[in-house]
Amino acid sequence: MAVHLNDDERMLAELGYKQELNRTWSSFSNFAISFSIISILAGCFTTFGQAWNNGGPIAISIGWPLISVFILIIGFCMSELVSAYPTSGGIYWWASKLGGAKVGYYTGWLNLIGLLAIDASVAYGAATFFDLSFSTMSESWAAGYSLTRVFVMFLVVLLITALINIFGGHLLALLNNISVWWHVIGAAIVILILVFLPEKHMSVADVFTMRVNNSGGLAGGEDSGFGFWFYVLPLGFLLTQYTITGFDASAHLSEETQGAADGAAKGIWRSIFYSAIGGWFLLLAFLFAVQDPEAVTAGGGGVAVIFNQALSSGWAGTVLLIASIAQVFCTAACMTSTSRMLFAFSRDGAVPGSSRWASLNSRKVPANAVIVSSVIAAVITLPALVEVNLGTADAPLIVPVAFYAVVSVGVIGLYTAFAIPIYLRWRMGDAFPQGKWNLGTKWKWMAPVAVAEIAIISVYFILPFTPAANPFHDTFEWKYVNYAPILMGGTLLALWIGWHLSAKKWFTGPKTTVDLPAGVSGADEIAMEHHGRTAHGGAEHDWKPGDPTS
């Protein structure tokens, strides 16, 4: 009996999988989830202080567009990969097919760790900004501030977004479509408020040349010299690198996207491109609204200080609330991406308890994967309960060091996972089977540039953010430590031990969950043939088991 497959199902079958998830997402919805996860109303708000303290306005006005170009190159390379291999495993699957099971194992875990850290950081950022919104609008709420209260709000955000993912079903795609417009209209409203309501604006010269070193003493506290330019300032680029991430969601949702070979590929690079432009204008609006730069620095470099300087409490609260709601959209989208990656990775048996995380509920949603992702996100954020004062007892400067560490883990995990298949594709050269959307011959220079950028930022983001985080410094205390290298290093060591003691004996890479035609030895061979499928004509194809010509 013939099995009727449309183009998407046929390509997925060629990659070795049967269609289990609902393929109801449009190309716009695929773009929407990556755009929502990038979320300029999240990253631009939550990590603005990282850039202000480590570089100042130049780390933002000049650093943002500069780093965005490199991220777009990374996105182009990934778009080509997802067009050739549109599967929920995405990054892990590409690495496995291009480099073998061992490479795929490490890549998948790096990707999963990065996604879990991004879940945690975005949810915690949302809680922080809801707290700021309420504090701006209510003096009594502000008086009751505590890290414990913020953490409880963080848990509430995780719970709400988990429930949305578990019970949302088809609603998820609609929510992401709404999220796009919330981000576009919300960002426009924030920009207009900051353009027209402040009494004065910072000069163009200050916006594009002012330097700040509020790192607690890195590079001697100087805002010039080798230490500033090559240590402090690059730490400020975490703003851009963190904000414009999570675009691999377009790959992880490719099994639910119609016309994925083209739609998912465009979803990646378009989400980066439009976010880079919108984010830059939004950040410039923040900078021009600064009334007193020294007060912003003394206040820890956060956007709330700028808004309170330039706006009435009502308007400042409105801006913060717009961003807070956007961050809930962002958290929900992050959770969707993480659960799909965990589902795909578990489907291939790479995660302890795989059968549980690869199971689907009645709505064809990996509910168990959503739940465990939420729990892990909560656990790795527990250090945020530790209060870190980078100021003095008389002039306290409470900085969420743990938050920035989780951010670093997310950035390092995700981008390192991105680099591996990009490098393997570059190494494969012309033998790589380009898909419907491809780079032509531009991969020859784009791929090495992408890998080099990722390697450099990964080194920077495990460095101490303040001298007190350096074990060899007189002021060293554990609460100041950027624990990103500890978590990443410990995880890699655990993976290395796990691979050599156990995983290499049973993990063979992506599995096949669909019966292949007779005469075909495996998914590898027919995956190389899928680019000639249009010769069959039409959107539907008859696949007769036992007939290799069908």
C-alpha positions in Angstrom: 0.0 0.0 0.0 1.4 3.4 -0.9 2.2 5.9 1.8 1.3 9.4 0.8 3.8 12.0 1.9 4.0 15.7 1.1 7.3 17.4 0.6 7.9 18.1 4.3 7.1 14.6 5.4 9.1 13.1 2.6 12.2 15.1 3.5 11.7 14.2 7.2 11.4 10.6 6.3 14.6 10.9 4.3 16.3 12.1 7.5 15.0 9.0 9.3 11.9 10.3 11.2 8.2 9.9 10.9 6.0 12.9 11.3 4.9 12.9 15.0 4.6 16.6 15.9 1.8 18.7 14.4 3.1 20.5 11.2 0.8 23.5 11.5 3.2 26.3 11.8 3.6 28.8 8.9 6.9 30.3 7.8 5.9 33.5 9.6 5.2 31.6 12.9 8.7 30.0 12.5 10.3 33.4 12.1 8.1 34.6 15.0 9.5 32.2 17.6 13.1 33.1 16.9 12.2 36.8 16.8 10.4 36.3 20.2 13.3 34.5 21.7 15.8 37.1 20.6 13.4 39.7 22.1 14.9 43.1 21.9 12.5 44.0 24.7 14.2 41.4 26.9 17.9 41.3 26.2 18.3 45.0 25.5 16.7 45.8 28.9 18.2 43.1 31.1 21.8 43.2 30.0 22.1 46.9 29.2 23.9 47.3 32.5 26.6 44.8 31.5 27.5 46.9 28.5 27.2 50.3 30.3 29.5 49.0 33.1 32.0 47.4 30.7 32.6 50.0 28.1 29.8 52.5 28.4 27.9 54.0 25.5 30.5 53.0 22.9 29.9 49.3 23.9 26.3 49.9 22.9 26.1 52.4 20.1 29.1 51.0 18.2 29.4 47.5 19.7 25.8 46.5 19.0 25.9 46.9 15.1 29.5 45.5 15.0 28.7 42.3 16.8 25.4 42.0 15.0 27.2 41.7 11.7 29.1 38.7 13.0 26.0 37.1 14.5 24.2 37.5 11.1 27.1 35.6 9.4 26.6 32.8 12.0 22.9 32.9 11.2 23.5 32.6 7.5 25.6 29.5 8.0 22.9 27.9 10.2 20.2 28.8 7.6 22.1 26.8 5.0 22.3 23.8 7.4 18.7 23.8 8.4 17.6 24.0 4.7 19.5 20.8 4.0 18.5 19.1 7.3 15.2 20.5 8.6 14.7 18.4 11.8 13.9 19.3 15.4 17.3 18.0 16.6 18.8 20.8 14.5 22.3 21.6 15.6 22.8 18.2 17.2 21.6 16.3 14.1 23.8 18.3 11.8 26.9 17.6 13.9 26.1 13.9 14.1 25.6 13.5 10.4 28.7 15.6 9.4 31.0 14.5 12.2 29.8 11.3 13.8 28.0 10.2 16.9 30.7 11.4 19.4 30.6 14.9 17.9 26.8 14.9 17.9 26.7 13.8 21.5 28.8 16.7 22.8 27.1 19.2 20.4 23.6 18.2 21.6 24.5 18.5 25.2 26.1 22.0 24.7 23.0 23.1 22.8 20.7 21.7 25.5 22.7 23.3 28.4 22.7 26.6 26.5 18.9 26.5 26.0 18.3 25.6 29.6 20.4 28.6 30.8 18.6 30.9 28.4 15.2 29.7 29.8 16.5 30.6 33.3 18.0 33.9 32.4 15.0 35.2 30.4 12.5 34.1 33.1 14.7 35.7 35.8 15.0 38.9 33.8 11.2 39.0 33.4 10.7 38.7 37.2 13.3 41.4 37.8 11.5 43.8 35.4 8.1 43.1 36.8 9.5 43.9 40.2 11.1 47.1 38.8 7.8 48.0 37.2 5.8 47.6 40.4 8.6 49.4 42.4 8.4 52.4 40.1 4.7 52.6 40.4 4.5 51.9 44.2 6.8 53.2 47.0 5.6 50.5 49.4 6.4 47.8 46.9 9.9 49.3 46.4 10.5 49.4 50.1 9.9 45.6 50.4 12.5 44.6 47.8 14.4 41.4 48.3 16.2 38.9 46.1 13.8 36.3 47.6 10.8 38.1 46.3 12.3 38.4 42.8 13.1 34.7 42.9 9.5 33.8 43.8 8.3 35.9 40.9 10.8 34.1 38.7 9.3 30.7 39.7 5.8 32.1 38.9 7.0 33.1 35.4 8.5 29.7 34.9 5.2 28.1 36.0 3.0 30.2 33.8 5.2 29.7 30.7 5.4 25.9 31.3 1.6 25.7 31.5 1.3 27.7 28.3 3.6 25.2 26.6 1.9 22.1 28.0 -1.7 23.1 27.3 -1.3 25.7 24.6 -1.2 23.3 21.6 -1.9 25.3 18.4 -2.2 28.4 20.6 1.6 28.5 20.8 2.0 29.5 17.2 -0.6 32.2 17.6 1.0 33.6 20.8 4.3 33.9 18.9 2.6 35.7 16.1 1.2 38.1 18.7 4.6 38.4 20.3 6.1 39.7 17.1 3.6 42.6 17.0 4.0 43.2 20.7 7.7 43.6 20.2 7.4 45.8 17.1 4.7 48.1 18.5 6.0 48.0 22.0 9.6 48.9 20.9 8.1 51.8 18.8 6.1 53.1 21.7 9.2 53.0 24.0 11.3 54.8 21.5 8.6 57.5 21.0 8.3 58.0 24.8 12.1 58.4 25.1 12.3 60.8 22.2 9.5 63.2 23.1 9.1 63.1 26.9 12.6 63.7 28.4 13.5 67.4 29.0 16.9 67.0 27.3 18.9 64.4 25.4 22.5 63.3 25.6 24.7 64.6 22.8 25.5 62.6 19.7 29.2 62.8 20.6 28.7 61.3 24.0 26.4 58.6 22.7 29.1 57.4 20.2 32.3 58.2 22.1 31.7 58.1 25.9 33.6 55.3 27.7 32.8 53.9 31.2 34.6 51.4 33.3 32.4 50.5 36.2 33.6 46.9 36.5 34.8 47.2 40.0 38.4 47.7 39.1 39.3 45.7 36.0 42.1 47.3 34.0 42.8 49.5 37.0 39.4 51.2 36.6 40.7 53.1 33.6 38.6 53.8 30.5 41.5 53.7 28.1 44.6 51.6 27.5 45.1 48.0 26.4 43.3 46.5 29.4 40.2 48.6 28.7 40.0 47.9 25.0 40.9 44.3 25.0 39.4 43.1 28.3 36.7 45.4 29.7 35.1 46.5 26.5 34.6 43.0 25.1 32.8 42.0 28.3 30.3 44.7 27.4 29.6 42.9 24.1 27.7 40.3 26.1 24.7 42.6 25.7 24.6 41.9 21.9 25.7 38.3 22.0 23.1 37.4 24.6 20.2 39.4 23.2 20.7 38.0 19.6 20.6 34.3 20.5 18.1 31.5 20.6 17.5 31.8 16.8 18.1 28.0 16.6 14.5 27.8 17.6 13.6 28.0 13.9 15.5 24.8 13.4 14.0 23.1 16.5 10.5 23.9 15.2 11.2 22.9 11.6 9.3 19.6 12.0 6.2 21.7 12.9 6.7 24.2 10.0 5.2 24.0 6.6 7.8 24.4 3.8 10.6 24.0 6.4 13.5 23.8 4.0 12.8 27.4 3.0 10.7 28.8 5.8 13.0 27.6 8.7 16.1 28.8 6.9 14.7 32.3 6.4 13.3 32.3 9.9 16.8 32.2 11.3 18.5 35.0 9.4 15.5 37.2 9.2 14.9 37.1 12.9 18.6 38.2 13.4 18.5 40.9 10.8 15.3 42.6 12.0 16.2 42.2 15.6 19.6 43.8 15.0 18.1 46.9 13.4 15.2 47.3 15.9 17.5 46.7 18.8 20.0 49.3 17.7 17.3 52.0 17.5 15.9 51.0 20.8 19.3 51.1 22.5 20.1 54.5 20.9 16.8 55.8 22.4 18.0 54.6 25.9 21.4 56.3 25.4 20.0 59.6 24.2 17.5 59.7 27.1 20.4 59.7 29.7 20.2 62.8 31.8 23.1 62.2 34.2 25.7 59.6 33.0 27.5 59.6 36.3 24.3 58.8 38.2 23.6 56.0 35.7 27.1 54.6 36.5 26.6 55.0 40.2 23.2 53.2 40.0 24.8 50.1 38.4 24.2 51.0 34.7 20.6 49.6 34.5 17.9 51.0 32.3 15.6 51.7 35.2 17.9 54.4 36.4 17.8 56.0 32.9 14.0 55.8 32.8 13.6 57.3 36.3 15.9 60.2 35.3 14.1 61.0 32.1 10.5 60.2 32.8 7.8 60.5 35.5 7.2 57.4 37.6 4.1 56.6 35.6 5.8 56.7 32.2 8.9 54.9 33.6 6.7 52.1 34.9 4.8 51.9 31.6 8.1 51.4 29.7 9.2 48.7 32.1 5.9 47.0 32.0 5.9 46.8 28.2 9.3 45.1 28.4 8.2 42.8 31.2 5.3 41.4 29.3 7.5 40.9 26.2 9.9 38.9 28.4 7.1 36.5 29.3 6.4 36.0 25.6 10.1 35.4 25.2 10.3 32.9 28.1 7.4 30.9 26.6 9.1 30.8 23.2 12.4 29.7 24.9 10.6 26.9 26.7 9.1 25.8 23.4 12.5 25.6 21.7 14.1 23.9 24.6 11.4 21.2 24.9 11.6 20.4 21.2 15.3 20.1 21.3 15.1 17.8 24.4 12.4 15.8 22.7 14.5 15.3 19.6 17.7 14.5 21.6 15.8 12.1 23.7 14.2 10.5 20.7 17.7 9.4 19.7 18.3 8.1 23.2 21.0 10.6 24.3 19.5 11.8 27.6 18.9 9.8 30.8 15.2 8.9 30.9 14.9 9.4 27.2 11.6 7.6 26.8 10.0 10.0 29.2 11.2 13.2 27.6 10.5 12.0 24.1 6.8 11.2 24.9 4.0 13.4 23.6 0.7 14.3 25.3 -2.7 14.2 23.6 -1.9 17.6 22.1 1.3 16.2 20.6 3.4 18.4 22.9 6.4 17.0 24.8 4.9 18.0 28.2 7.5 16.0 30.3 10.3 17.8 28.5 8.7 21.1 29.3 8.4 20.2 33.0 11.9 19.0 33.5 13.3 22.0 31.6 11.5 24.3 34.0 12.8 22.5 37.0 16.4 22.6 35.8 16.1 26.3 35.0 15.0 27.0 38.5 17.8 24.9 40.1 20.6 26.6 38.1 19.4 30.0 39.1 19.4 29.4 42.9 22.7 31.3 43.3 20.7 34.5 42.4 19.5 34.4 45.9 23.0 35.4 47.1 23.3 39.2 47.4 26.4 40.7 45.8 27.3 44.3 46.6 29.9 45.8 44.3 29.6 49.1 46.1 30.2 49.9 49.8 28.0 49.6 52.9 27.2 53.3 52.7 26.7 53.3 49.0 25.5 49.8 48.0 25.5 48.7 44.4 23.7 45.4 44.2 24.6 43.6 40.9 23.0 40.3 39.8 26.3 38.5 39.3 24.5 35.1 39.2 22.2 36.4 36.5 25.1 37.4 34.3 26.8 34.0 35.0 23.7 32.2 33.8 23.6 34.5 30.7 27.2 33.6 30.0 26.5 29.9 30.3 23.6 30.3 27.8 25.7 32.2 25.3 28.7 29.9 25.5 26.6 26.7 25.4 24.5 27.8 22.4 27.2 29.5 20.3 29.7 26.7 20.9 27.1 24.2 19.7 26.5 26.4 16.7 30.2 26.5 15.8 30.6 22.7 15.6 28.3 22.0 12.6 29.3 25.2 10.9 33.0 24.1 11.1 32.1 20.6 9.9 30.1 22.0 7.0 33.1 24.1 6.1 35.4 21.1 6.3 33.0 19.1 4.1 33.3 21.7 1.4 31.6 21.2 -2.0 30.5 17.7 -0.9 27.9 19.2 1.4 24.4 18.7 -0.1 23.0 22.3 -0.2 19.3 22.6 0.3 16.7 24.9 -1.2 18.2 28.0 0.7 21.9 28.1 0.4 25.0 30.4 0.5 26.3 29.4 -2.9 30.1 29.7 -2.5 30.0 32.3 0.3 30.3 29.6 2.9 34.0 29.4 2.1 34.6 32.7 4.0 31.5 32.9 6.2 32.0 29.6 8.0 35.6 30.3 9.3 34.6 33.9 10.3 31.6 32.5 12.3 33.7 29.9 14.1 36.5 32.4 14.9 34.0 34.9 16.4 32.4 32.2 18.6 35.8 31.0 19.8 36.8 34.5 20.9 33.6 35.4 22.7 33.5 32.0 24.5 36.9 32.8 26.1 35.8 36.3 27.2 32.6 35.3 28.8 34.3 32.9 31.2 36.6 35.6 32.5 36.0 37.4 35.9 33.6 40.4 35.6 35.3 42.1 38.6 38.7 41.7 40.3 37.0 40.3 43.4 36.1 37.3 41.3 39.8 36.5 40.6 41.1 33.8 43.1 44.5 35.5 43.0 43.2 39.0 44.0 43.3 40.3 47.5 39.6 41.0 47.6 38.5 37.6 46.3 35.1 36.3 47.5 33.2 33.3 46.1 30.0 35.3 45.8 31.6 37.5 43.1 32.7 34.6 41.0 31.5 34.2 37.4 30.5 30.6 37.8 30.0 30.1 34.0 33.4 28.3 33.6 32.8 26.1 36.6 29.4 25.0 35.3 30.6 24.6 31.8 33.9 22.9 32.7 32.2 20.6 35.2 29.5 19.7 32.6 32.1 19.0 29.9 34.1 16.8 32.3 30.9 14.9 33.2 30.1 14.4 29.5 33.7 13.2 28.8 33.5 10.7 31.7 29.9 9.7 30.6 31.0 9.2 27.0 34.0 7.0 27.7 32.4 5.0 30.5 29.1 4.4 29.0 27.7 6.5 26.1 30.1 5.3 23.4 29.0 1.8 24.0 25.4 2.5 23.1 25.0 5.9 21.5 25.2 5.7 17.8 23.7 9.1 16.8 20.4 9.8 15.2 18.0 6.9 15.0 15.6 5.9 12.3 11.9 5.9 13.3 10.5 5.3 9.9 10.7 2.3 7.6 13.1 3.0 4.7 12.4 1.8 1.1 14.0 -1.6 0.3 17.4 -1.3 -1.3 18.3 1.8 0.8 21.0 1.0 3.4 20.3 4.0 5.7 19.1 7.6 6.1 22.5 8.9 5.0 22.1 7.8 1.4 18.6 9.0 0.8 19.3 12.2 2.6 21.9 13.0 -0.1 19.2 12.3 -2.7 16.4 14.6 -1.4 17.5 17.5 -3.5 16.4 15.7 -6.7 12.9 15.0 -5.3 11.3 17.7 -7.5 11.7 15.3 -10.5 8.7 13.4 -9.1 6.5 16.5 -9.5 3.6 17.7 -7.4 3.3 18.2 -3.7 2.4 14.6 -2.9 4.5 11.5 -3.5 3.7 7.8 -3.3 6.3 5.9 -1.3 5.8 2.2 -1.7 7.8 0.2 0.7 9.9 -2.3 -1.2 10.1 -0.1 -4.3 13.3 2.0 -4.3 12.1 3.9 -7.4 9.0 5.3 -5.7 
